[in-house]
Structures are given as C-alpha cells and as structure tokens.
Amino acid sequence: MKNHTKLTALLLSAAMLLALLASCGGDRGSTPSDPTSGAPGHTDSGADIDPVKLQWGYAPPANSEDEKWHMQVGDLVKEYTGGAVSYEYYPGGTLGNEKVTLEGVAAGTIHQGSISANVVATVLPEFNALCLPFLFDDVEHFYRVISSDEYYDKMNEIANTIGMQYLGEDFYAPRTLGTKASVTTPADAKGQVLRVMDGTIYTDMMDLWGFGSSVIAYGETYTAIQQGVVDGLENSNDGNLSMKFYEVIDYSTQTYHVFHGQPTFMNLELWNSLNSDTQNAIHQAWKEACAVAIQELPELYEKQFEEMKEHNVEMIELTDAQRQEWIDASQPLYEKYRSVIGEEYYDWFVELVDAKR
C-alpha cells in the first residue's frame, strides 16, 4: 500500500509538471518594466494560460515562522502573476526530508523546495559559506548580501548545474546554543554533547568549540534531550519555540553565530518553461519579501527572546569579550572550508560580505 501511495504521488507530480510545461511556455527574451503588467496568465505570445498550483515542500512544521514567511511569498507570487501561479504547501517534511526534497527538486518530482544550506552543501559545497559562524554583523547585513543581484546571479550559476533555479530566502533565524548547563565561552563546552544538523560544517564547528555532537533527526531531538542521549542542541529561538525544546533545555546562549534558513529552489526545467513575465514576477515577489523581512525580523527576534524567558529558559547574552572568544575559536573553520567551498567562490563571497557592511 505504501509503495502504491508513493507511485501515485510521483505520477501526480509528473502529470502536474507536464501540464505546466505544456501551458506555461513562451518567449523568455523580453524583460517587462512592471512584473504585474498584463492580464492573469498573460504570456509573451499574447495567449492566456490556465492557472497552475505548484508543490512547495520544506522541513519546518506547520504554523512555524518559516511557513508563515513562505506563505507570504506565495501570496505575493500569486498576486504578481495575476493568479497564474499559486502554491500548495507541504510542511514538516511531508514530501520527504531535506535530502529527499533536494533530490526531488533537481529531478522534477517536486516543483519547489526550501532546503537548509548545510544540506544543499552536501551537493553544492559553495552553500557551506552561509554556515560559516560570525560572518555577518547582524540580520540587516545578512539580508543586504542575499538580496543583492550579484548574489542571486551567482547562486543560479551554481544551482543551474544540478537542475535547480535559486529563488531566494525569505526567513532566517539566528542560531543559538540550547543546553542543560550554563555556557558563556567555549571553555564551558567540555563534556556536553549537542544535537547538530546534517552536513559536516556544524559537526566541525562544535568540535572546535569543545562540544561533542550528534546528528539526530529534528523530530527526534526532543526525546533525545529528554532521555539524555544529548545534552542540548544547536538551534534557534524560533525552532526552540515551535518544537517546544524549551521544555527540555535550561539555558540558551545567544551566540547568533549563523543566520540559518532554507534557500528555496524551483526545478530548472519548470522554471525555464515559464514566460519572462512570470519569471520576473516571481523574482520581484521574492525581492519584496526580503525587503519586508529586513524591517520585521529584528522585532520578531526580540519577541522570541522574551517568549523563551517566559518558558523559564535562562537567556545568556554575551559580552563583546565573550563573543570574541567564540570568534577566535572558529578561525580554523574558515581556513578549512575555504578549500571545501572552493577558493574562488569563497574569496568572491567574503568580498561581497565585506562590501555590504
């Protein structure tokens, strides 16, 4: 029965993709000044197309902040395409875990997916750059980088090589350290084991800081902490709230070492089937959502900080000197991952980050 369900899902996905390819084709040569111009479903050839609904898969749970921001972008896409493109949302890994989603988007069995940078980096090592700790000054600095045209073009130069179109990133949460014992500097890490995400960079990061680490499925982490399999986790206040990890940790150290989210990709063949008006409308929707995020997310982070305190988690804020100890302990990671990421891309990315300060 399970195999039949999977086969049915694949056939439905393939049918949707074929229908879209048949209906959305058009000349991609022109670039309109207004992405919302034209009637709903208007193509460059002047023919109207039937509205299409695409799958959008991601790992965060339903009603999480991630999902709220995905839906906000989805609403903008629907508006800017005049209703020609809309989405069905599949939270909580409904279409498969992040590795499966990555493979599905590249293969075309999943239309669109938001996938953690560290997972994308298992196939495209350049995405490790987004996981380098303390690279960005704050969330505004981060968004100035990822919302730039230079970044968008470079990401697609990379993503296109495996059959994906990079769209953007709509929600990022600063990473923290959730523990059962107080941690203010790397010297406090000894003897503690934290759950980390898949991909080598977070394991290497914890090792440099003095933690042990274990890769555990996100949905199994609560029980792992509760049963003492691990002593805490590397996560965000947002994730700790949505997954109720505040019930099993006592401290949260506000390192804000990485701004973590899920870069979003569309299947490249699907993207190339869309006419230029539709492509430009989708791109504009992502840029607008990014501009809104720069304004709204800092306030959200403050709210989540207070919510964690209300759940009796001691929130540890670092002094400049303490933060510098974490930065100093991270230096070998930058040196190691310059070659992992690729020296040419690493140098380009660091230069872009410095230029956007």
mmCIF file of N, CA and C in Angstrom, residues 134-145 174 256 259 294 298 301 323 356-357:
data_model
loop_
_atom_site.group_PDB
_atom_site.id
_atom_site.type_symbol
_atom_site.label_atom_id
_atom_site.label_comp_id
_atom_site.label_asym_id
_atom_site.label_seq_id
_atom_site.Cartn_x
_atom_site.Cartn_y
_atom_site.Cartn_z
ATOM 1 N N PHE A 134 29.711 33.676 12.534
ATOM 2 C CA PHE A 134 30.095 35.059 12.799
ATOM 3 C C PHE A 134 30.560 35.800 11.543
ATOM 4 N N LEU A 135 30.068 35.380 10.387
ATOM 5 C CA LEU A 135 30.449 36.036 9.139
ATOM 6 C C LEU A 135 29.694 37.345 8.948
ATOM 7 N N PHE A 136 28.445 37.398 9.458
ATOM 8 C CA PHE A 136 27.600 38.576 9.285
ATOM 9 C C PHE A 136 27.493 39.359 10.594
ATOM 10 N N ASP A 137 27.400 40.674 10.478
ATOM 11 C CA ASP A 137 27.313 41.532 11.657
ATOM 12 C C ASP A 137 25.960 41.406 12.348
ATOM 13 N N ASP A 138 24.909 41.336 11.548
ATOM 14 C CA ASP A 138 23.551 41.253 12.071
ATOM 15 C C ASP A 138 22.633 40.843 10.927
ATOM 16 N N VAL A 139 21.327 40.746 11.198
ATOM 17 C CA VAL A 139 20.404 40.262 10.178
ATOM 18 C C VAL A 139 20.277 41.237 9.016
ATOM 19 N N GLU A 140 20.394 42.544 9.304
ATOM 20 C CA GLU A 140 20.330 43.516 8.217
ATOM 21 C C GLU A 140 21.501 43.330 7.253
ATOM 22 N N HIS A 141 22.673 43.085 7.800
ATOM 23 C CA HIS A 141 23.855 42.832 6.970
ATOM 24 C C HIS A 141 23.659 41.561 6.143
ATOM 25 N N PHE A 142 23.145 40.539 6.778
ATOM 26 C CA PHE A 142 22.890 39.277 6.082
ATOM 27 C C PHE A 142 21.967 39.487 4.887
ATOM 28 N N TYR A 143 20.868 40.193 5.101
ATOM 29 C CA TYR A 143 19.895 40.386 4.026
ATOM 30 C C TYR A 143 20.415 41.310 2.923
ATOM 31 N N ARG A 144 21.286 42.247 3.271
ATOM 32 C CA ARG A 144 21.876 43.073 2.209
ATOM 33 C C ARG A 144 22.683 42.211 1.241
ATOM 34 N N VAL A 145 23.308 41.173 1.773
ATOM 35 C CA VAL A 145 24.094 40.273 0.925
ATOM 36 C C VAL A 145 23.185 39.413 0.066
ATOM 37 N N PRO A 174 18.573 33.526 13.765
ATOM 38 C CA PRO A 174 19.917 33.419 14.315
ATOM 39 C C PRO A 174 20.060 32.179 15.194
ATOM 40 N N TYR A 256 24.212 33.811 18.302
ATOM 41 C CA TYR A 256 23.824 34.348 16.990
ATOM 42 C C TYR A 256 24.964 34.117 15.983
ATOM 43 N N PHE A 259 23.038 32.904 10.716
ATOM 44 C CA PHE A 259 21.647 33.208 10.374
ATOM 45 C C PHE A 259 21.168 32.087 9.457
ATOM 46 N N ILE A 294 13.733 42.449 6.297
ATOM 47 C CA ILE A 294 14.748 43.303 6.913
ATOM 48 C C ILE A 294 14.115 44.216 7.959
ATOM 49 N N PRO A 298 14.049 41.723 13.031
ATOM 50 C CA PRO A 298 14.666 42.069 14.325
ATOM 51 C C PRO A 298 13.657 42.161 15.470
ATOM 52 N N TYR A 301 12.760 38.650 16.517
ATOM 53 C CA TYR A 301 13.791 38.021 17.338
ATOM 54 C C TYR A 301 13.674 38.462 18.799
ATOM 55 N N ARG A 323 31.983 37.028 23.200
ATOM 56 C CA ARG A 323 31.698 36.744 21.792
ATOM 57 C C ARG A 323 32.992 36.573 21.005
ATOM 58 N N LYS A 356 29.121 44.776 1.646
ATOM 59 C CA LYS A 356 27.759 45.090 2.086
ATOM 60 C C LYS A 356 27.703 45.528 3.547
ATOM 61 N N ARG A 357 28.842 45.701 4.183
ATOM 62 C CA ARG A 357 28.855 46.162 5.587
ATOM 63 C C ARG A 357 28.474 47.638 5.678
#
